[in-house]
Amino acid sequence: MTPSPNSSGVTVEVRPARFRAELREFQRWHRLCGVPHARRAARNLLHAHDNKVLGTGLSRDYGPQARDDLAAVGGVSTVLAARTMALVALAEGRVVGGLAAGPSIHLVSQLAVLSQAAVVQAALTTIKIHALAVLPAYRGRGLGRALLTEAFTLAAQADARIVYGQFPTYAAGVAAFYRRCGMNLCAPGLPVDLRTWADLPAVVAPLPEETLFHRAVTR
């Protein structure tokens, strides 16, 4: 994404994380979202980066390749990493926010009991927002929206069908943010039916005191 001033006059750049130091910062972004096992999540991103597979499958050509010959693209674990994005937001010359998104390992694990085809379908059609956070001093300047917009751009390029995620039901400000960004919010406690959105025999159910959000990807 080319650096450009937003409505608050701040020059914002959103791009994939390029350096190990930027990927280490995802421990912070996960923690700011209240995501458990933040260190493990950042370590997984670093591992995918070091193996040169992180984000390499975010294209329309990748899906047919993975479906035709899963072994040739490295197997399920490689597909999950290749379909994962780690984006950073820069303002005033520094990284001030991040977004991590990709297939849900929990969802894939559930579908593994059905078939490998269901696993691949989930990896290629669904993108979960794992973490989206901006430093407190930079909130309210459009950085979170810029990160989410870029995530949808990449999701469309990857031919994904749905982007979804969750947040604590009590977080009214987070709910308002996702509404402003055009996300559909489920009633607290209600699931997202992936049969409708991604042709998958599964639903995504929230944990207690969580609310799900989702939006179809426009291609």
mmCIF file of N, CA, C and O in Angstrom, residues 71-140:
data_model
loop_
_atom_site.group_PDB
_atom_site.id
_atom_site.type_symbol
_atom_site.label_atom_id
_atom_site.label_comp_id
_atom_site.label_asym_id
_atom_site.label_seq_id
_atom_site.Cartn_x
_atom_site.Cartn_y
_atom_site.Cartn_z
ATOM 1 N N ALA A 71 0.454 -32.152 -1.804
ATOM 2 C CA ALA A 71 1.835 -32.499 -1.447
ATOM 3 C C ALA A 71 2.835 -31.601 -2.165
ATOM 4 O O ALA A 71 3.872 -31.223 -1.602
ATOM 5 N N ALA A 72 2.517 -31.235 -3.407
ATOM 6 C CA ALA A 72 3.449 -30.423 -4.191
ATOM 7 C C ALA A 72 3.650 -29.034 -3.602
ATOM 8 O O ALA A 72 4.709 -28.421 -3.784
ATOM 9 N N VAL A 73 2.638 -28.512 -2.903
ATOM 10 C CA VAL A 73 2.775 -27.180 -2.303
ATOM 11 C C VAL A 73 3.256 -27.252 -0.851
ATOM 12 O O VAL A 73 3.358 -26.233 -0.176
ATOM 13 N N GLY A 74 3.533 -28.489 -0.374
ATOM 14 C CA GLY A 74 4.118 -28.616 0.952
ATOM 15 C C GLY A 74 3.220 -29.174 2.025
ATOM 16 O O GLY A 74 3.619 -29.248 3.190
ATOM 17 N N GLY A 75 1.975 -29.537 1.690
ATOM 18 C CA GLY A 75 1.078 -30.104 2.672
ATOM 19 C C GLY A 75 0.244 -29.069 3.396
ATOM 20 O O GLY A 75 0.366 -27.862 3.163
ATOM 21 N N VAL A 76 -0.594 -29.532 4.316
ATOM 22 C CA VAL A 76 -1.563 -28.664 4.984
ATOM 23 C C VAL A 76 -0.883 -27.562 5.786
ATOM 24 O O VAL A 76 -1.290 -26.398 5.728
ATOM 25 N N SER A 77 0.149 -27.884 6.549
ATOM 26 C CA SER A 77 0.791 -26.873 7.395
ATOM 27 C C SER A 77 1.376 -25.735 6.561
ATOM 28 O O SER A 77 1.305 -24.563 6.955
ATOM 29 N N THR A 78 1.919 -26.073 5.404
ATOM 30 C CA THR A 78 2.467 -25.036 4.519
ATOM 31 C C THR A 78 1.347 -24.176 3.936
ATOM 32 O O THR A 78 1.476 -22.955 3.838
ATOM 33 N N VAL A 79 0.237 -24.805 3.567
ATOM 34 C CA VAL A 79 -0.893 -24.050 3.026
ATOM 35 C C VAL A 79 -1.411 -23.054 4.071
ATOM 36 O O VAL A 79 -1.696 -21.894 3.750
ATOM 37 N N LEU A 80 -1.516 -23.489 5.316
ATOM 38 C CA LEU A 80 -1.998 -22.586 6.366
ATOM 39 C C LEU A 80 -1.082 -21.378 6.514
ATOM 40 O O LEU A 80 -1.557 -20.239 6.649
ATOM 41 N N ALA A 81 0.220 -21.592 6.495
ATOM 42 C CA ALA A 81 1.168 -20.478 6.615
ATOM 43 C C ALA A 81 1.143 -19.591 5.381
ATOM 44 O O ALA A 81 1.229 -18.359 5.472
ATOM 45 N N ALA A 82 1.013 -20.219 4.210
ATOM 46 C CA ALA A 82 1.007 -19.458 2.958
ATOM 47 C C ALA A 82 -0.226 -18.574 2.842
ATOM 48 O O ALA A 82 -0.185 -17.515 2.197
ATOM 49 N N ARG A 83 -1.320 -18.987 3.475
ATOM 50 C CA ARG A 83 -2.562 -18.211 3.421
ATOM 51 C C ARG A 83 -2.703 -17.252 4.600
ATOM 52 O O ARG A 83 -3.767 -16.665 4.804
ATOM 53 N N THR A 84 -1.639 -17.079 5.354
ATOM 54 C CA THR A 84 -1.645 -16.179 6.513
ATOM 55 C C THR A 84 -0.966 -14.866 6.156
ATOM 56 O O THR A 84 0.070 -14.849 5.495
ATOM 57 N N MET A 85 -1.565 -13.765 6.611
ATOM 58 C CA MET A 85 -0.979 -12.440 6.383
ATOM 59 C C MET A 85 -0.596 -11.800 7.715
ATOM 60 O O MET A 85 -1.259 -12.003 8.740
ATOM 61 N N ALA A 86 0.497 -11.063 7.680
ATOM 62 C CA ALA A 86 0.937 -10.281 8.841
ATOM 63 C C ALA A 86 1.217 -8.872 8.325
ATOM 64 O O ALA A 86 2.223 -8.646 7.642
ATOM 65 N N LEU A 87 0.310 -7.958 8.618
ATOM 66 C CA LEU A 87 0.406 -6.591 8.112
ATOM 67 C C LEU A 87 0.813 -5.639 9.229
ATOM 68 O O LEU A 87 0.445 -5.836 10.388
ATOM 69 N N VAL A 88 1.569 -4.616 8.859
ATOM 70 C CA VAL A 88 1.932 -3.577 9.818
ATOM 71 C C VAL A 88 1.481 -2.221 9.296
ATOM 72 O O VAL A 88 1.427 -1.983 8.084
ATOM 73 N N ALA A 89 1.137 -1.343 10.229
ATOM 74 C CA ALA A 89 0.779 0.040 9.908
ATOM 75 C C ALA A 89 1.883 0.947 10.412
ATOM 76 O O ALA A 89 2.304 0.838 11.570
ATOM 77 N N LEU A 90 2.353 1.831 9.544
ATOM 78 C CA LEU A 90 3.405 2.771 9.897
ATOM 79 C C LEU A 90 2.868 4.192 9.853
ATOM 80 O O LEU A 90 2.138 4.565 8.926
ATOM 81 N N ALA A 91 3.219 4.971 10.862
ATOM 82 C CA ALA A 91 2.881 6.392 10.914
ATOM 83 C C ALA A 91 4.068 7.114 11.531
ATOM 84 O O ALA A 91 4.692 6.611 12.471
ATOM 85 N N GLU A 92 4.383 8.257 10.961
ATOM 86 C CA GLU A 92 5.510 9.052 11.449
ATOM 87 C C GLU A 92 6.796 8.234 11.500
ATOM 88 O O GLU A 92 7.619 8.373 12.397
ATOM 89 N N GLY A 93 6.928 7.336 10.507
ATOM 90 C CA GLY A 93 8.167 6.587 10.362
ATOM 91 C C GLY A 93 8.345 5.404 11.288
ATOM 92 O O GLY A 93 9.420 4.809 11.334
ATOM 93 N N ARG A 94 7.301 4.997 12.023
ATOM 94 C CA ARG A 94 7.436 3.861 12.932
ATOM 95 C C ARG A 94 6.217 2.956 12.831
ATOM 96 O O ARG A 94 5.129 3.394 12.429
ATOM 97 N N VAL A 95 6.415 1.696 13.177
ATOM 98 C CA VAL A 95 5.315 0.738 13.196
ATOM 99 C C VAL A 95 4.478 0.994 14.439
ATOM 100 O O VAL A 95 4.985 0.965 15.561
ATOM 101 N N VAL A 96 3.192 1.253 14.228
ATOM 102 C CA VAL A 96 2.311 1.594 15.348
ATOM 103 C C VAL A 96 1.091 0.683 15.436
ATOM 104 O O VAL A 96 0.225 0.880 16.288
ATOM 105 N N GLY A 97 1.005 -0.308 14.562
ATOM 106 C CA GLY A 97 -0.125 -1.220 14.599
ATOM 107 C C GLY A 97 0.139 -2.450 13.756
ATOM 108 O O GLY A 97 1.075 -2.475 12.954
ATOM 109 N N GLY A 98 -0.664 -3.480 13.978
ATOM 110 C CA GLY A 98 -0.492 -4.703 13.212
ATOM 111 C C GLY A 98 -1.781 -5.495 13.101
ATOM 112 O O GLY A 98 -2.695 -5.340 13.913
ATOM 113 N N LEU A 99 -1.839 -6.319 12.076
ATOM 114 C CA LEU A 99 -2.978 -7.214 11.848
ATOM 115 C C LEU A 99 -2.442 -8.566 11.419
ATOM 116 O O LEU A 99 -1.620 -8.650 10.501
ATOM 117 N N ALA A 100 -2.883 -9.607 12.097
ATOM 118 C CA ALA A 100 -2.564 -10.976 11.710
ATOM 119 C C ALA A 100 -3.863 -11.683 11.369
ATOM 120 O O ALA A 100 -4.840 -11.603 12.116
ATOM 121 N N ALA A 101 -3.878 -12.361 10.237
ATOM 122 C CA ALA A 101 -5.101 -13.040 9.796
ATOM 123 C C ALA A 101 -4.734 -14.222 8.916
ATOM 124 O O ALA A 101 -3.706 -14.224 8.239
ATOM 125 N N GLY A 102 -5.603 -15.211 8.926
ATOM 126 C CA GLY A 102 -5.401 -16.390 8.100
ATOM 127 C C GLY A 102 -6.358 -17.492 8.508
ATOM 128 O O GLY A 102 -7.260 -17.275 9.326
ATOM 129 N N PRO A 103 -6.191 -18.678 7.962
ATOM 130 C CA PRO A 103 -7.072 -19.783 8.335
ATOM 131 C C PRO A 103 -6.975 -20.088 9.830
ATOM 132 O O PRO A 103 -5.911 -19.942 10.436
ATOM 133 N N SER A 104 -8.085 -20.493 10.410
ATOM 134 C CA SER A 104 -8.128 -20.858 11.825
ATOM 135 C C SER A 104 -7.674 -22.305 12.003
ATOM 136 O O SER A 104 -8.263 -23.218 11.426
ATOM 137 N N ILE A 105 -6.629 -22.499 12.803
ATOM 138 C CA ILE A 105 -6.148 -23.856 13.066
ATOM 139 C C ILE A 105 -7.221 -24.665 13.791
ATOM 140 O O ILE A 105 -7.386 -25.868 13.547
ATOM 141 N N HIS A 106 -7.974 -24.001 14.656
ATOM 142 C CA HIS A 106 -9.048 -24.701 15.374
ATOM 143 C C HIS A 106 -10.102 -25.224 14.399
ATOM 144 O O HIS A 106 -10.535 -26.383 14.490
ATOM 145 N N LEU A 107 -10.501 -24.380 13.442
ATOM 146 C CA LEU A 107 -11.487 -24.802 12.448
ATOM 147 C C LEU A 107 -10.949 -25.947 11.602
ATOM 148 O O LEU A 107 -11.641 -26.947 11.363
ATOM 149 N N VAL A 108 -9.716 -25.811 11.150
ATOM 150 C CA VAL A 108 -9.104 -26.848 10.314
ATOM 151 C C VAL A 108 -9.013 -28.171 11.066
ATOM 152 O O VAL A 108 -9.264 -29.245 10.506
ATOM 153 N N SER A 109 -8.676 -28.104 12.350
ATOM 154 C CA SER A 109 -8.573 -29.325 13.154
ATOM 155 C C SER A 109 -9.919 -30.023 13.258
ATOM 156 O O SER A 109 -9.998 -31.254 13.217
ATOM 157 N N GLN A 110 -10.990 -29.238 13.407
ATOM 158 C CA GLN A 110 -12.320 -29.834 13.475
ATOM 159 C C GLN A 110 -12.701 -30.511 12.162
ATOM 160 O O GLN A 110 -13.317 -31.577 12.155
ATOM 161 N N LEU A 111 -12.344 -29.875 11.056
ATOM 162 C CA LEU A 111 -12.718 -30.416 9.746
ATOM 163 C C LEU A 111 -11.859 -31.607 9.335
ATOM 164 O O LEU A 111 -12.239 -32.363 8.433
ATOM 165 N N ALA A 112 -10.722 -31.778 9.993
ATOM 166 C CA ALA A 112 -9.816 -32.869 9.628
ATOM 167 C C ALA A 112 -10.465 -34.236 9.816
ATOM 168 O O ALA A 112 -10.091 -35.212 9.149
ATOM 169 N N VAL A 113 -11.443 -34.325 10.718
ATOM 170 C CA VAL A 113 -12.112 -35.616 10.940
ATOM 171 C C VAL A 113 -13.046 -35.950 9.784
ATOM 172 O O VAL A 113 -13.480 -37.104 9.654
ATOM 173 N N LEU A 114 -13.380 -34.970 8.955
ATOM 174 C CA LEU A 114 -14.268 -35.208 7.818
ATOM 175 C C LEU A 114 -13.491 -35.648 6.584
ATOM 176 O O LEU A 114 -13.715 -36.722 6.049
ATOM 177 N N SER A 115 -12.591 -34.778 6.131
ATOM 178 C CA SER A 115 -11.817 -35.113 4.937
ATOM 179 C C SER A 115 -10.705 -34.089 4.732
ATOM 180 O O SER A 115 -10.787 -32.956 5.220
ATOM 181 N N GLN A 116 -9.716 -34.479 3.978
ATOM 182 C CA GLN A 116 -8.652 -33.554 3.609
ATOM 183 C C GLN A 116 -9.197 -32.455 2.711
ATOM 184 O O GLN A 116 -8.752 -31.306 2.778
ATOM 185 N N ALA A 117 -10.161 -32.795 1.872
ATOM 186 C CA ALA A 117 -10.754 -31.801 0.980
ATOM 187 C C ALA A 117 -11.414 -30.680 1.777
ATOM 188 O O ALA A 117 -11.328 -29.502 1.395
ATOM 189 N N ALA A 118 -12.076 -31.016 2.889
ATOM 190 C CA ALA A 118 -12.708 -29.999 3.732
ATOM 191 C C ALA A 118 -11.662 -29.092 4.374
ATOM 192 O O ALA A 118 -11.859 -27.884 4.499
ATOM 193 N N VAL A 119 -10.549 -29.683 4.775
ATOM 194 C CA VAL A 119 -9.453 -28.903 5.359
ATOM 195 C C VAL A 119 -8.918 -27.897 4.344
ATOM 196 O O VAL A 119 -8.722 -26.717 4.646
ATOM 197 N N VAL A 120 -8.666 -28.358 3.137
ATOM 198 C CA VAL A 120 -8.138 -27.478 2.092
ATOM 199 C C VAL A 120 -9.147 -26.397 1.748
ATOM 200 O O VAL A 120 -8.784 -25.222 1.563
ATOM 201 N N GLN A 121 -10.428 -26.767 1.681
ATOM 202 C CA GLN A 121 -11.470 -25.780 1.397
ATOM 203 C C GLN A 121 -11.478 -24.679 2.453
ATOM 204 O O GLN A 121 -11.575 -23.486 2.136
ATOM 205 N N ALA A 122 -11.361 -25.060 3.720
ATOM 206 C CA ALA A 122 -11.328 -24.072 4.794
ATOM 207 C C ALA A 122 -10.114 -23.169 4.678
ATOM 208 O O ALA A 122 -10.195 -21.948 4.860
ATOM 209 N N ALA A 123 -8.962 -23.755 4.379
ATOM 210 C CA ALA A 123 -7.722 -22.974 4.281
ATOM 211 C C ALA A 123 -7.764 -21.979 3.131
ATOM 212 O O ALA A 123 -7.164 -20.902 3.206
ATOM 213 N N LEU A 124 -8.497 -22.321 2.074
ATOM 214 C CA LEU A 124 -8.506 -21.484 0.880
ATOM 215 C C LEU A 124 -9.651 -20.476 0.838
ATOM 216 O O LEU A 124 -9.586 -19.511 0.079
ATOM 217 N N THR A 125 -10.697 -20.692 1.627
ATOM 218 C CA THR A 125 -11.873 -19.828 1.508
ATOM 219 C C THR A 125 -12.145 -18.957 2.727
ATOM 220 O O THR A 125 -12.933 -18.018 2.638
ATOM 221 N N THR A 126 -11.531 -19.270 3.859
ATOM 222 C CA THR A 126 -11.824 -18.523 5.085
ATOM 223 C C THR A 126 -10.580 -17.827 5.614
ATOM 224 O O THR A 126 -9.475 -18.380 5.572
ATOM 225 N N ILE A 127 -10.779 -16.629 6.113
ATOM 226 C CA ILE A 127 -9.701 -15.864 6.746
ATOM 227 C C ILE A 127 -10.230 -15.323 8.064
ATOM 228 O O ILE A 127 -11.226 -14.587 8.086
ATOM 229 N N LYS A 128 -9.560 -15.692 9.133
ATOM 230 C CA LYS A 128 -9.928 -15.194 10.454
ATOM 231 C C LYS A 128 -8.979 -14.083 10.870
ATOM 232 O O LYS A 128 -7.761 -14.213 10.722
ATOM 233 N N ILE A 129 -9.540 -12.993 11.391
ATOM 234 C CA ILE A 129 -8.713 -11.942 11.979
ATOM 235 C C ILE A 129 -8.269 -12.442 13.349
ATOM 236 O O ILE A 129 -9.056 -12.524 14.286
ATOM 237 N N HIS A 130 -7.003 -12.768 13.470
ATOM 238 C CA HIS A 130 -6.480 -13.261 14.740
ATOM 239 C C HIS A 130 -6.158 -12.113 15.692
ATOM 240 O O HIS A 130 -6.354 -12.233 16.911
ATOM 241 N N ALA A 131 -5.642 -11.038 15.141
ATOM 242 C CA ALA A 131 -5.275 -9.877 15.970
ATOM 243 C C ALA A 131 -5.303 -8.623 15.111
ATOM 244 O O ALA A 131 -4.844 -8.633 13.961
ATOM 245 N N LEU A 132 -5.848 -7.555 15.659
ATOM 246 C CA LEU A 132 -5.852 -6.239 15.018
ATOM 247 C C LEU A 132 -5.734 -5.208 16.125
ATOM 248 O O LEU A 132 -6.629 -5.076 16.952
ATOM 249 N N ALA A 133 -4.607 -4.516 16.151
ATOM 250 C CA ALA A 133 -4.360 -3.576 17.248
ATOM 251 C C ALA A 133 -3.520 -2.402 16.777
ATOM 252 O O ALA A 133 -2.703 -2.528 15.857
ATOM 253 N N VAL A 134 -3.745 -1.260 17.415
ATOM 254 C CA VAL A 134 -2.986 -0.029 17.164
ATOM 255 C C VAL A 134 -2.570 0.534 18.520
ATOM 256 O O VAL A 134 -3.327 0.437 19.499
ATOM 257 N N LEU A 135 -1.392 1.089 18.588
ATOM 258 C CA LEU A 135 -0.944 1.686 19.838
ATOM 259 C C LEU A 135 -1.940 2.754 20.297
ATOM 260 O O LEU A 135 -2.469 3.507 19.467
ATOM 261 N N PRO A 136 -2.196 2.839 21.603
ATOM 262 C CA PRO A 136 -3.201 3.786 22.108
ATOM 263 C C PRO A 136 -3.026 5.214 21.621
ATOM 264 O O PRO A 136 -4.007 5.890 21.294
ATOM 265 N N ALA A 137 -1.792 5.685 21.540
ATOM 266 C CA ALA A 137 -1.547 7.075 21.141
ATOM 267 C C ALA A 137 -1.917 7.345 19.687
ATOM 268 O O ALA A 137 -2.053 8.510 19.285
ATOM 269 N N TYR A 138 -2.092 6.291 18.897
ATOM 270 C CA TYR A 138 -2.378 6.456 17.462
ATOM 271 C C TYR A 138 -3.792 6.018 17.093
ATOM 272 O O TYR A 138 -4.126 5.967 15.903
ATOM 273 N N ARG A 139 -4.610 5.714 18.061
ATOM 274 C CA ARG A 139 -5.972 5.302 17.765
ATOM 275 C C ARG A 139 -6.831 6.504 17.370
ATOM 276 O O ARG A 139 -6.538 7.633 17.729
ATOM 277 N N GLY A 140 -7.883 6.216 16.606
ATOM 278 C CA GLY A 140 -8.758 7.282 16.154
ATOM 279 C C GLY A 140 -8.239 8.031 14.957
ATOM 280 O O GLY A 140 -8.779 9.081 14.594
#
